[in-house]
XYZ file of N, CA, C and O in Angstrom:
776
model
N -36.280 -22.059 -11.307
C -36.806 -21.458 -10.438
C -36.795 -21.705 -8.590
O -37.062 -22.579 -9.107
N -37.162 -20.973 -7.878
C -37.183 -21.317 -6.545
C -38.736 -21.706 -6.543
O -39.940 -21.262 -7.385
N -38.921 -23.184 -5.867
C -39.808 -23.531 -5.130
C -40.572 -22.855 -4.114
O -39.987 -22.089 -2.984
N -41.934 -22.910 -4.213
C -42.197 -21.989 -2.710
C -42.308 -22.341 -1.569
O -42.416 -21.267 -0.523
N -41.921 -23.861 -1.599
C -42.052 -23.697 -0.392
C -41.052 -22.982 0.734
O -41.100 -22.890 1.813
N -40.122 -23.176 -0.014
C -38.689 -21.955 0.234
C -39.393 -20.875 1.272
O -38.637 -20.371 1.967
N -40.637 -20.580 0.962
C -40.943 -19.263 1.494
C -42.236 -19.667 2.395
O -42.534 -18.415 3.490
N -43.169 -20.333 2.078
C -43.955 -20.692 2.896
C -44.904 -21.779 3.308
O -45.287 -22.081 3.908
N -43.738 -22.564 3.510
C -44.284 -23.854 3.329
C -43.601 -24.515 5.162
O -43.144 -25.201 5.598
N -43.908 -23.918 6.281
C -43.571 -23.557 7.590
C -44.738 -23.321 8.548
O -45.105 -22.411 8.247
N -44.270 -23.556 9.280
C -45.619 -23.238 11.023
C -45.719 -22.488 11.430
O -43.914 -21.345 10.751
N -46.167 -21.525 12.095
C -46.251 -20.160 12.311
C -44.930 -19.857 13.521
O -44.586 -18.857 13.297
N -44.542 -21.412 14.224
C -43.677 -21.305 14.851
C -41.868 -20.841 14.627
O -41.584 -20.369 15.635
N -42.208 -21.179 13.115
C -40.866 -21.762 12.622
C -40.639 -20.348 12.181
O -39.720 -19.397 11.982
N -41.706 -20.547 11.496
C -42.093 -18.422 10.865
C -41.030 -17.711 11.703
O -40.370 -16.290 11.989
N -42.061 -17.385 13.237
C -41.340 -16.764 13.902
C -39.636 -16.876 14.429
O -39.165 -15.948 14.421
N -39.327 -17.860 14.726
C -38.225 -18.508 14.532
C -37.415 -17.761 13.626
O -36.281 -16.454 14.430
N -37.201 -17.788 12.039
C -36.862 -17.309 10.913
C -36.427 -15.561 11.908
O -35.789 -14.738 11.397
N -37.560 -14.935 11.895
C -37.611 -13.691 12.411
C -37.170 -13.515 13.143
O -36.031 -12.311 13.464
N -37.011 -14.080 14.482
C -36.306 -13.609 15.707
C -34.265 -13.985 15.219
O -33.679 -13.369 15.594
N -34.207 -14.844 14.190
C -32.798 -14.981 13.918
C -32.310 -13.780 13.007
O -31.098 -13.264 13.678
N -32.852 -12.850 12.301
C -32.658 -12.617 11.271
C -32.860 -10.829 12.134
O -31.769 -11.026 11.832
N -33.514 -10.692 13.346
C -33.375 -9.644 14.044
C -31.901 -10.030 14.760
O -31.276 -8.804 15.169
N -31.624 -10.743 15.728
C -30.149 -11.147 16.011
C -29.617 -10.555 15.266
O -28.104 -10.507 16.022
N -29.531 -12.024 13.946
C -28.110 -12.023 13.147
C -27.862 -10.551 12.619
O -26.454 -10.904 11.854
N -28.810 -10.310 11.717
C -28.588 -8.874 11.341
C -29.031 -9.738 9.625
O -28.689 -8.993 8.631
N -29.039 -10.909 9.540
C -29.672 -11.822 8.785
C -30.063 -12.721 8.628
O -30.575 -13.350 9.518
N -31.003 -12.753 6.601
C -31.655 -13.977 7.237
C -31.260 -14.945 7.243
O -30.328 -15.206 7.121
N -31.949 -16.415 7.288
C -31.719 -17.292 7.643
C -31.385 -17.752 6.691
O -32.172 -18.156 5.953
N -29.962 -18.879 6.189
C -29.893 -19.045 4.921
C -30.797 -20.495 4.181
O -31.391 -21.542 5.182
N -31.465 -20.604 2.999
C -32.839 -21.851 2.487
C -31.557 -22.931 2.785
O -32.217 -23.727 3.197
N -30.288 -23.330 2.968
C -29.493 -24.517 3.432
C -29.989 -24.718 4.493
O -30.699 -25.920 5.159
N -30.530 -23.669 5.844
C -30.646 -23.718 6.218
C -32.647 -24.140 7.288
O -32.921 -24.977 7.720
N -33.098 -23.248 6.514
C -34.801 -23.353 6.909
C -34.752 -24.832 5.784
O -35.926 -25.274 6.683
N -34.691 -24.836 4.855
C -34.941 -26.658 4.494
C -35.471 -27.731 5.142
O -35.855 -28.387 5.584
N -34.041 -27.399 6.599
C -34.050 -28.451 7.174
C -35.242 -28.260 8.793
O -35.915 -29.206 8.793
N -36.244 -26.955 8.429
C -37.469 -27.092 9.213
C -38.277 -27.962 8.318
O -39.688 -27.611 8.962
N -39.144 -27.622 7.003
C -39.778 -28.401 6.253
C -39.692 -29.663 6.511
O -38.802 -30.077 5.846
N -40.770 -30.249 6.881
C -40.409 -32.072 7.362
C -39.025 -32.772 7.578
O -38.892 -33.309 7.390
N -39.372 -31.661 8.900
C -37.599 -32.200 9.927
C -38.078 -33.260 9.758
O -36.482 -34.232 10.318
N -39.177 -34.285 10.417
C -39.136 -36.094 10.859
C -38.728 -36.316 9.595
O -37.539 -37.513 9.732
N -39.091 -36.057 7.989
C -38.663 -36.579 6.975
C -36.732 -36.891 6.407
O -36.301 -37.566 6.443
N -36.165 -35.235 6.349
C -35.502 -34.856 5.726
C -34.816 -33.841 7.009
O -33.140 -34.780 7.108
N -34.752 -32.422 7.430
C -34.515 -32.192 8.005
C -33.439 -32.533 9.412
O -32.008 -32.790 9.598
N -34.152 -33.486 10.041
C -33.463 -33.854 11.451
C -32.364 -35.012 11.083
O -31.102 -35.420 11.627
N -32.697 -35.717 9.882
C -31.671 -37.139 9.683
C -30.473 -36.018 8.596
O -29.260 -36.616 9.302
N -30.609 -35.233 7.964
C -30.115 -34.624 7.404
C -28.702 -33.338 8.386
O -27.531 -34.401 8.287
N -29.006 -33.503 9.625
C -28.652 -32.295 10.124
C -27.748 -33.599 11.404
O -26.258 -33.440 11.248
N -28.638 -34.953 11.523
C -26.884 -35.591 12.316
C -26.457 -35.842 11.227
O -24.973 -35.667 11.886
N -26.425 -36.583 9.859
C -25.370 -37.038 9.235
C -24.871 -36.184 8.931
O -23.501 -36.400 9.033
N -24.820 -34.775 8.105
C -24.135 -33.600 7.934
C -22.981 -33.248 9.358
O -21.922 -33.332 9.382
N -23.892 -33.559 10.612
C -23.294 -32.506 11.692
C -21.691 -33.844 11.767
O -20.661 -33.950 12.570
N -22.058 -35.631 11.648
C -20.940 -36.418 11.938
C -19.913 -36.433 10.928
O -18.961 -36.746 11.241
N -20.647 -36.449 9.438
C -19.778 -35.905 8.369
C -18.621 -35.064 8.581
O -17.238 -34.359 8.061
N -19.112 -33.771 8.915
C -18.203 -32.032 9.308
C -17.304 -32.527 10.147
O -16.893 -31.358 10.499
N -18.121 -33.046 11.069
C -17.521 -32.184 13.107
C -17.229 -33.073 13.797
O -16.815 -33.356 14.675
N -17.975 -34.769 13.200
C -17.714 -35.701 13.746
C -15.474 -36.352 14.109
O -15.358 -35.743 13.441
N -15.102 -37.228 14.449
C -14.017 -37.353 14.831
C -13.942 -38.030 13.403
O -14.127 -38.502 12.747
N -12.310 -37.810 13.203
C -11.557 -38.256 11.747
C -10.312 -37.622 12.260
O -9.639 -36.863 12.744
N -9.462 -37.822 10.819
C -8.524 -38.015 10.787
C -8.214 -36.465 9.705
O -6.734 -36.057 9.631
N -9.541 -36.047 9.435
C -9.264 -34.473 8.481
C -9.493 -33.962 9.824
O -10.588 -33.820 10.286
N -8.976 -32.482 9.356
C -9.583 -31.285 10.328
C -10.867 -31.052 9.498
O -11.037 -31.116 8.640
N -11.445 -29.870 10.569
C -12.763 -29.266 10.136
C -12.571 -28.134 9.139
O -12.803 -28.518 8.053
N -10.992 -28.061 8.206
C -10.742 -26.962 7.593
C -10.963 -27.563 6.526
O -11.404 -28.159 4.791
N -10.114 -28.918 6.183
C -9.986 -30.331 5.749
C -11.534 -30.133 4.986
O -12.103 -30.101 3.650
N -12.082 -30.844 5.896
C -13.314 -31.376 5.356
C -14.767 -29.987 5.137
O -15.478 -30.181 3.737
N -14.303 -28.696 5.441
C -15.072 -27.639 4.398
C -14.792 -27.598 3.148
O -15.658 -27.216 2.397
N -13.156 -27.813 3.038
C -12.349 -27.415 1.959
C -12.886 -28.623 1.197
O -12.808 -28.216 -0.207
N -13.539 -30.095 1.472
C -14.139 -31.201 0.374
C -15.616 -30.531 -0.019
O -15.952 -30.497 -0.709
N -15.946 -29.998 0.828
C -17.735 -29.297 0.383
C -17.621 -28.475 -0.242
O -18.629 -29.055 -1.293
N -16.277 -27.409 -0.334
C -16.702 -26.517 -1.381
C -16.017 -27.357 -2.337
O -16.650 -26.722 -3.606
N -15.472 -28.001 -2.494
C -14.631 -29.100 -4.146
C -16.027 -29.445 -4.512
O -16.116 -29.345 -5.545
N -16.147 -30.933 -3.600
C -17.706 -31.359 -4.189
C -18.675 -30.523 -5.045
O -19.303 -30.762 -5.864
N -18.881 -29.089 -4.078
C -19.976 -28.154 -4.573
C -19.781 -27.299 -6.216
O -20.379 -27.447 -6.831
N -17.755 -27.694 -6.460
C -17.254 -26.795 -7.285
C -17.294 -27.680 -8.285
O -17.953 -27.385 -9.443
N -17.356 -29.003 -8.091
C -17.485 -29.837 -8.695
C -19.405 -30.115 -9.552
O -19.392 -29.881 -10.647
N -20.040 -29.911 -8.750
C -21.117 -29.534 -9.249
C -21.735 -28.598 -9.309
O -22.778 -28.225 -9.849
N -21.224 -27.686 -9.514
C -21.798 -26.657 -9.844
C -22.572 -25.828 -8.953
O -23.627 -24.745 -9.585
N -22.383 -25.979 -8.176
C -23.710 -25.473 -7.534
C -23.726 -24.003 -6.226
O -22.680 -24.213 -5.770
N -24.098 -23.108 -7.234
C -23.185 -21.673 -6.667
C -23.406 -21.642 -4.864
O -22.432 -21.102 -4.021
N -24.944 -21.580 -4.681
C -24.591 -21.034 -2.904
C -23.725 -22.373 -2.047
O -23.338 -21.329 -1.627
N -23.633 -23.791 -2.510
C -22.578 -23.899 -1.663
C -21.359 -23.417 -1.506
O -20.396 -23.713 -0.671
N -21.362 -23.345 -3.354
C -19.888 -22.472 -3.563
C -19.599 -21.863 -2.561
O -18.186 -21.576 -1.667
N -19.891 -20.873 -2.617
C -20.573 -19.872 -1.611
C -20.253 -19.892 -0.249
O -18.976 -19.477 0.685
N -20.923 -20.703 0.193
C -21.168 -20.943 1.500
C -19.900 -21.695 1.822
O -18.825 -21.107 3.349
N -19.110 -23.038 1.673
C -18.392 -23.765 2.248
C -16.739 -23.411 1.584
O -15.617 -23.394 2.169
N -16.248 -22.037 0.406
C -15.503 -21.032 0.780
C -15.026 -20.285 1.988
O -14.393 -20.402 1.968
N -16.180 -19.927 1.836
C -16.225 -18.775 3.337
C -15.468 -19.472 4.592
O -14.599 -19.053 5.386
N -16.190 -20.541 4.427
C -15.861 -21.601 6.015
C -14.751 -22.319 5.556
O -13.865 -22.150 6.776
N -14.398 -22.854 4.549
C -13.509 -23.172 4.461
C -11.771 -22.278 5.090
O -10.775 -22.521 5.248
N -11.643 -21.097 4.239
C -11.286 -20.205 4.167
C -10.604 -19.130 5.762
O -9.565 -19.572 6.303
N -11.983 -19.331 6.736
C -12.018 -19.283 8.201
C -11.377 -20.034 8.893
O -10.477 -19.873 9.437
N -11.701 -21.191 8.473
C -11.268 -22.713 9.187
C -9.707 -22.617 8.955
O -8.686 -22.970 10.067
N -9.390 -22.708 7.788
C -7.473 -22.580 7.744
C -7.159 -20.820 7.645
O -5.782 -21.402 7.664
N -7.812 -19.710 7.384
C -7.103 -18.567 7.846
C -6.137 -18.338 6.449
O -5.240 -18.151 7.392
N -6.922 -19.065 5.157
C -5.607 -19.133 4.371
C -6.245 -19.272 3.143
O -6.927 -20.193 2.969
N -6.763 -17.804 2.584
C -8.139 -17.797 1.057
C -7.289 -18.024 0.395
O -7.980 -18.931 -0.661
N -5.675 -17.910 0.214
C -5.262 -18.332 -1.196
C -5.033 -19.829 -1.167
O -5.390 -20.009 -2.097
N -5.070 -20.776 0.001
C -5.079 -21.734 -0.072
C -6.110 -22.387 -1.403
O -6.352 -23.404 -1.796
N -7.270 -22.061 -0.094
C -8.996 -22.445 -0.510
C -8.871 -22.046 -2.526
O -9.453 -22.776 -2.953
N -9.064 -20.934 -2.506
C -8.750 -20.153 -3.515
C -7.720 -21.357 -4.632
O -8.917 -21.776 -5.731
N -6.885 -21.543 -4.373
C -5.784 -21.901 -5.379
C -6.431 -23.756 -5.251
O -6.124 -24.422 -6.745
N -7.117 -24.218 -4.271
C -7.396 -25.698 -4.819
C -8.980 -25.466 -5.657
O -8.979 -26.471 -6.508
N -9.605 -24.424 -5.392
C -11.090 -24.586 -6.457
C -10.456 -24.201 -7.873
O -11.182 -24.493 -9.022
N -9.194 -23.170 -7.813
C -8.779 -23.017 -8.944
C -8.687 -24.623 -9.533
O -8.639 -24.673 -11.284
N -7.034 -25.056 -9.546
C -6.812 -26.121 -10.331
C -5.620 -26.828 -9.144
O -5.086 -26.515 -8.702
N -6.875 -28.170 -9.002
C -7.045 -29.014 -7.652
C -5.166 -29.522 -7.920
O -3.939 -29.688 -6.564
N -4.871 -30.212 -9.258
C -3.013 -29.934 -9.618
C -1.850 -29.899 -9.117
O -0.397 -29.993 -8.790
N -1.696 -27.835 -8.683
C -1.017 -26.854 -8.370
C -1.339 -26.191 -7.249
O -0.410 -25.662 -6.301
N -2.220 -26.628 -6.464
C -2.373 -25.984 -5.674
C -1.460 -26.541 -4.100
O -1.546 -27.579 -3.878
N -1.787 -25.367 -3.277
C -0.381 -26.153 -1.812
C -1.241 -26.913 -1.238
O -1.526 -26.692 -0.626
N -1.290 -28.253 -1.352
C -2.300 -29.083 -1.056
C -1.011 -30.546 0.002
O -0.005 -30.667 -0.850
N -1.363 -30.896 0.899
C -0.937 -32.479 1.340
C -1.009 -32.851 -0.026
O -2.195 -33.718 0.006
N -0.293 -34.737 0.086
C -0.990 -35.091 -1.184
C -1.950 -36.530 -0.869
O -2.604 -36.495 -1.969
N -2.584 -36.392 0.470
C -2.993 -36.981 0.894
C -4.436 -36.725 0.875
O -6.090 -37.463 0.072
N -4.614 -34.994 0.625
C -5.621 -34.457 0.981
C -6.043 -34.104 -0.608
O -7.016 -34.731 -1.057
N -5.291 -33.954 -1.421
C -5.196 -34.257 -3.332
C -5.699 -35.278 -3.733
O -6.831 -35.129 -4.573
N -4.816 -36.385 -3.270
C -5.918 -37.363 -3.551
C -6.850 -37.737 -3.374
O -7.640 -38.403 -4.130
N -7.201 -37.418 -2.627
C -8.678 -38.035 -1.688
C -10.225 -36.894 -2.773
O -10.465 -37.673 -2.862
N -9.313 -35.678 -2.736
C -10.091 -34.669 -3.530
C -10.081 -34.895 -4.629
O -11.725 -35.028 -5.387
N -9.393 -35.607 -5.256
C -9.207 -36.443 -6.676
C -10.494 -37.255 -7.502
O -11.364 -36.972 -7.819
N -10.619 -38.219 -5.903
C -11.403 -39.903 -5.508
C -12.980 -38.584 -5.419
O -13.628 -38.832 -5.947
N -12.778 -37.949 -4.703
C -14.108 -36.934 -4.662
C -14.758 -36.660 -5.847
O -16.193 -36.785 -6.356
N -13.579 -35.987 -6.794
C -14.505 -35.151 -8.083
C -14.449 -36.619 -8.870
O -15.530 -36.014 -9.594
N -13.897 -37.537 -8.873
C -14.254 -38.630 -10.054
C -15.787 -39.377 -9.738
O -16.540 -39.678 -10.311
N -16.072 -39.325 -8.401
C -17.247 -39.908 -7.812
C -18.207 -38.475 -8.116
O -19.293 -39.440 -8.432
N -18.036 -37.852 -7.787
C -19.533 -36.749 -8.131
C -19.296 -36.131 -9.857
O -20.408 -36.197 -10.232
N -18.250 -36.916 -10.124
C -18.496 -36.111 -12.284
C -19.071 -37.627 -12.685
O -19.720 -37.469 -13.345
N -18.869 -38.269 -11.824
C -19.244 -40.441 -12.578
C -20.459 -40.400 -12.371
O -20.599 -41.799 -12.651
N -20.350 -40.730 -10.704
C -21.353 -41.294 -9.712
C -21.042 -42.740 -9.913
O -21.499 -43.087 -8.934
N -19.205 -43.118 -9.789
C -18.192 -44.551 -9.488
C -16.867 -44.171 -9.618
O -16.582 -43.452 -9.639
N -16.444 -44.794 -8.124
C -15.121 -45.176 -8.207
C -14.771 -46.157 -7.619
O -15.784 -47.608 -7.999
N -13.351 -46.738 -8.401
C -13.197 -48.121 -8.248
C -12.417 -47.799 -7.703
O -11.658 -47.024 -6.749
N -11.951 -49.336 -7.111
C -10.828 -49.901 -6.433
C -9.966 -49.097 -6.800
O -8.971 -48.758 -5.741
N -9.518 -49.341 -7.803
C -7.848 -48.576 -7.515
C -7.776 -47.110 -7.985
O -6.919 -46.376 -7.612
N -8.666 -46.607 -8.302
C -9.167 -44.795 -7.731
C -8.580 -44.777 -5.833
O -8.034 -43.958 -5.511
N -9.157 -45.598 -5.200
C -9.199 -46.055 -3.707
C -7.481 -45.558 -3.781
O -6.914 -45.912 -2.570
N -7.108 -47.256 -4.211
C -5.919 -47.254 -4.202
C -4.769 -46.222 -4.448
O -4.192 -46.506 -3.886
N -4.979 -45.561 -5.474
C -3.983 -44.432 -5.596
C -4.180 -43.294 -4.370
O -2.870 -42.773 -3.949
N -5.532 -42.944 -3.266
C -5.177 -42.239 -2.613
C -4.171 -42.612 -1.666
O -4.078 -42.088 -0.967
N -4.927 -43.764 -1.596
C -4.301 -45.118 -0.944
C -2.326 -45.025 0.091
O -1.562 -44.201 0.251
N -2.420 -45.162 -1.548
C -0.567 -45.224 -2.312
C -0.497 -43.785 -1.282
O 0.924 -43.849 -1.411
N -1.023 -42.585 -2.069
C -0.588 -40.979 -1.636
C -0.440 -40.299 -0.143
O 0.156 -39.661 0.263
N -1.156 -42.141 0.553
C -0.977 -41.473 2.042
C -1.798 -41.187 2.355
O -1.792 -41.488 4.124
N -3.702 -41.540 1.736
C -4.950 -41.177 2.902
C -4.816 -42.800 3.478
O -4.753 -43.264 3.050
N -5.610 -41.943 4.213
C -5.839 -44.146 5.403
C -7.437 -44.212 5.028
O -8.315 -43.818 4.305
N -7.873 -45.669 5.031
C -9.444 -45.876 4.762
C -10.061 -45.245 5.446
O -11.359 -45.723 4.589
N -10.138 -45.267 6.533
C -11.159 -44.446 7.418
C -10.613 -43.316 6.936
O -11.893 -42.398 7.056
N -10.104 -42.178 6.486
C -9.707 -41.080 5.838
C -10.739 -41.074 4.915
O -11.720 -39.956 4.658
N -10.268 -42.111 4.142
C -11.170 -42.529 2.313
C -12.653 -42.037 3.198
O -13.955 -41.961 2.415
N -13.371 -43.339 4.027
C -14.797 -43.375 4.459
C -15.666 -42.025 5.162
O -16.337 -41.626 4.674
N -13.877 -41.067 5.751
C -15.153 -40.082 6.318
C -15.032 -38.827 5.278
O -15.970 -37.939 4.837
N -14.318 -38.692 4.087
C -13.942 -38.213 2.880
C -15.377 -38.463 2.115
O -16.341 -37.549 1.562
N -15.732 -39.913 1.466
C -16.817 -39.567 1.156
C -18.146 -39.998 1.898
O -19.081 -39.175 0.846
N -18.389 -39.843 3.375
C -19.813 -39.077 4.213
C -19.637 -37.565 4.062
O -20.993 -37.262 3.039
N -18.678 -36.628 3.396
C -18.402 -35.535 3.012
C -19.400 -35.144 1.592
O -19.994 -34.418 1.610
N -19.047 -36.422 0.808
C -19.198 -36.051 -0.438
C -20.879 -36.484 -0.525
O -21.914 -35.374 -1.239
N -21.212 -37.466 0.561
C -22.945 -37.489 0.689
C -23.097 -36.393 0.621
O -24.223 -36.421 0.161
N -23.364 -36.375 1.658
C -24.158 -34.597 2.299
C -24.285 -33.961 1.376
O -25.075 -33.202 1.326
N -22.961 -33.919 0.878
C -22.447 -32.264 -0.487
C -23.690 -32.758 -1.488
O -23.502 -31.278 -2.013
N -23.575 -33.041 -1.772
C -24.076 -34.111 -3.217
C -25.489 -34.337 -2.841
O -26.030 -33.468 -3.629
N -26.016 -34.144 -1.519
C -27.350 -34.269 -1.726
C -28.192 -32.494 -1.380
O -29.217 -31.597 -2.106
N -27.279 -31.272 -0.549
C -27.296 -30.465 -0.208
C -27.121 -29.622 -1.237
O -28.277 -28.627 -2.290
N -26.074 -29.784 -1.962
C -25.887 -29.375 -3.757
C -27.024 -29.490 -4.634
O -27.426 -28.432 -5.083
N -27.979 -30.855 -4.669
C -29.206 -30.919 -5.498
C -30.283 -29.978 -5.049
O -30.901 -29.548 -5.921
N -30.372 -30.550 -3.726
C -31.624 -29.558 -2.945
C -31.244 -27.608 -3.603
O -32.382 -27.454 -3.819
N -29.863 -27.328 -3.383
C -30.256 -26.316 -3.198
C -30.089 -25.680 -5.055
O -31.281 -24.627 -5.079
N -30.242 -26.565 -5.710
C -30.357 -26.605 -6.975
C -31.289 -26.387 -7.915
O -32.398 -25.482 -8.294
N -32.277 -27.366 -6.464
C -33.406 -27.984 -7.454
C -34.726 -26.653 -6.593
O -35.378 -26.201 -7.034
N -34.425 -26.305 -5.733
C -35.331 -25.314 -4.896
C -34.636 -24.224 -4.872
O -35.326 -23.613 -5.083
N -33.740 -23.690 -5.480
C -33.496 -22.283 -6.480
C -32.762 -21.840 -5.386
O -33.237 -20.143 -4.284
N -32.208 -22.177 -3.967
C -31.963 -21.897 -2.804
C -31.046 -20.175 -2.845
O -30.770 -20.107 -3.803
N -31.536 -19.098 -2.442
C -30.775 -18.132 -2.708
C -29.753 -17.462 -2.316
O -29.011 -18.107 -1.178
N -28.957 -16.783 -2.992
C -27.346 -16.662 -3.082
C -26.953 -15.636 -1.695
O -28.377 -14.807 -1.646
N -26.250 -15.937 -1.327
C -25.830 -14.666 -0.044
C -25.161 -13.477 -0.733
O -23.868 -13.681 -1.370
N -25.230 -12.650 0.124
C -23.612 -11.901 0.085
C -22.451 -12.186 0.575
O -22.473 -13.198 1.250
N -21.865 -11.966 -0.081
C -20.062 -12.128 0.950
C -20.012 -11.900 2.402
O -19.875 -12.943 2.606
N -20.879 -10.800 2.775
C -21.056 -10.839 4.228
C -21.638 -12.213 5.012
O -21.679 -12.616 6.292
N -22.840 -12.232 3.858
C -23.865 -13.200 4.426
C -23.004 -14.445 4.555
O -23.512 -15.424 5.238
N -22.286 -14.582 3.531
C -21.214 -16.030 3.769
C -20.315 -15.861 4.648
O -20.035 -16.765 6.360
N -20.134 -15.214 4.878
C -19.172 -14.811 6.231
C -19.693 -15.414 7.253
O -19.231 -16.066 7.985
N -20.727 -14.234 7.374
C -21.959 -14.431 8.679
C -22.092 -15.927 8.652
O -21.829 -16.480 10.047
N -22.808 -16.455 8.147
C -22.482 -18.343 7.958
C -21.740 -18.970 8.328
O -21.839 -19.956 8.557
N -20.638 -18.717 7.326
C -19.564 -19.466 7.962
C -18.968 -19.057 9.242
O -18.441 -19.989 10.153
N -19.001 -18.479 9.960
C -18.777 -18.251 11.759
C -19.577 -18.897 11.769
O -19.239 -19.524 13.020
N -20.927 -19.208 11.750
C -21.899 -19.615 12.851
C -21.322 -21.439 12.576
O -21.601 -22.131 13.708
N -21.612 -21.390 11.479
C -20.854 -22.823 10.849
C -19.540 -23.024 11.780
O -19.721 -24.632 12.134
N -18.730 -22.787 11.747
C -17.357 -22.848 12.735
C -17.627 -23.391 14.359
O -17.288 -23.794 14.828
N -18.372 -22.204 14.660
C -19.222 -22.104 16.196
C -19.717 -23.277 16.384
O -20.333 -23.884 17.321
N -20.788 -23.371 15.531
C -22.392 -24.227 16.256
C -22.624 -25.739 15.463
O -22.866 -26.387 16.081
N -21.308 -25.589 14.346
C -21.810 -27.137 13.439
C -22.667 -27.017 12.999
O -23.380 -26.024 12.090
N -23.304 -27.962 12.716
C -24.198 -28.363 11.379
C -25.866 -29.114 12.385
O -26.490 -29.205 11.292
N -25.461 -28.895 13.572
C -26.184 -29.977 14.013
C -27.920 -28.950 14.289
O -28.708 -29.740 14.774
N -27.394 -27.836 14.265
C -29.291 -26.926 15.190
C -28.834 -25.967 16.311
O -27.998 -25.982 16.664
């Protein structure tokens, strides 16, 4: 059930901004962006800052790799809105739809480098169980992931576990394929900071 705040919990200025964005882009502002305007001091601004750092800050992972992590975490969480958004963004970032699709369908047979595959396994364990062990991390390290890469991947998981939960609790409206494609272009061009 969609919570009413996504439709009516905004100031007149924010509503005007949403209208301008729709007029210029041809698409409504996705709920994932709209929610950052509601109580922006409590959730929106800190979430944008954290997610921008996790997804676009310095990292041993490429932007495409981190978008694939976001899509994978969303897939494990079964969050339809975020699966669509980050599958589209990872696909554009890699310019390789078959790679992204294969990863989300079967991690073990997907055409991935072993450090990324091992890191995605760790994220899957964390999302499914809420816990990872030193052994899980050692396995990823032995596959070639660095400690810094694992830390960065865990930040992606934190950001998208939160976003997945909000998307499902608030009932984010699913986008059309064109809407996800437009959103992916925006995320790749502008990032998560607003």
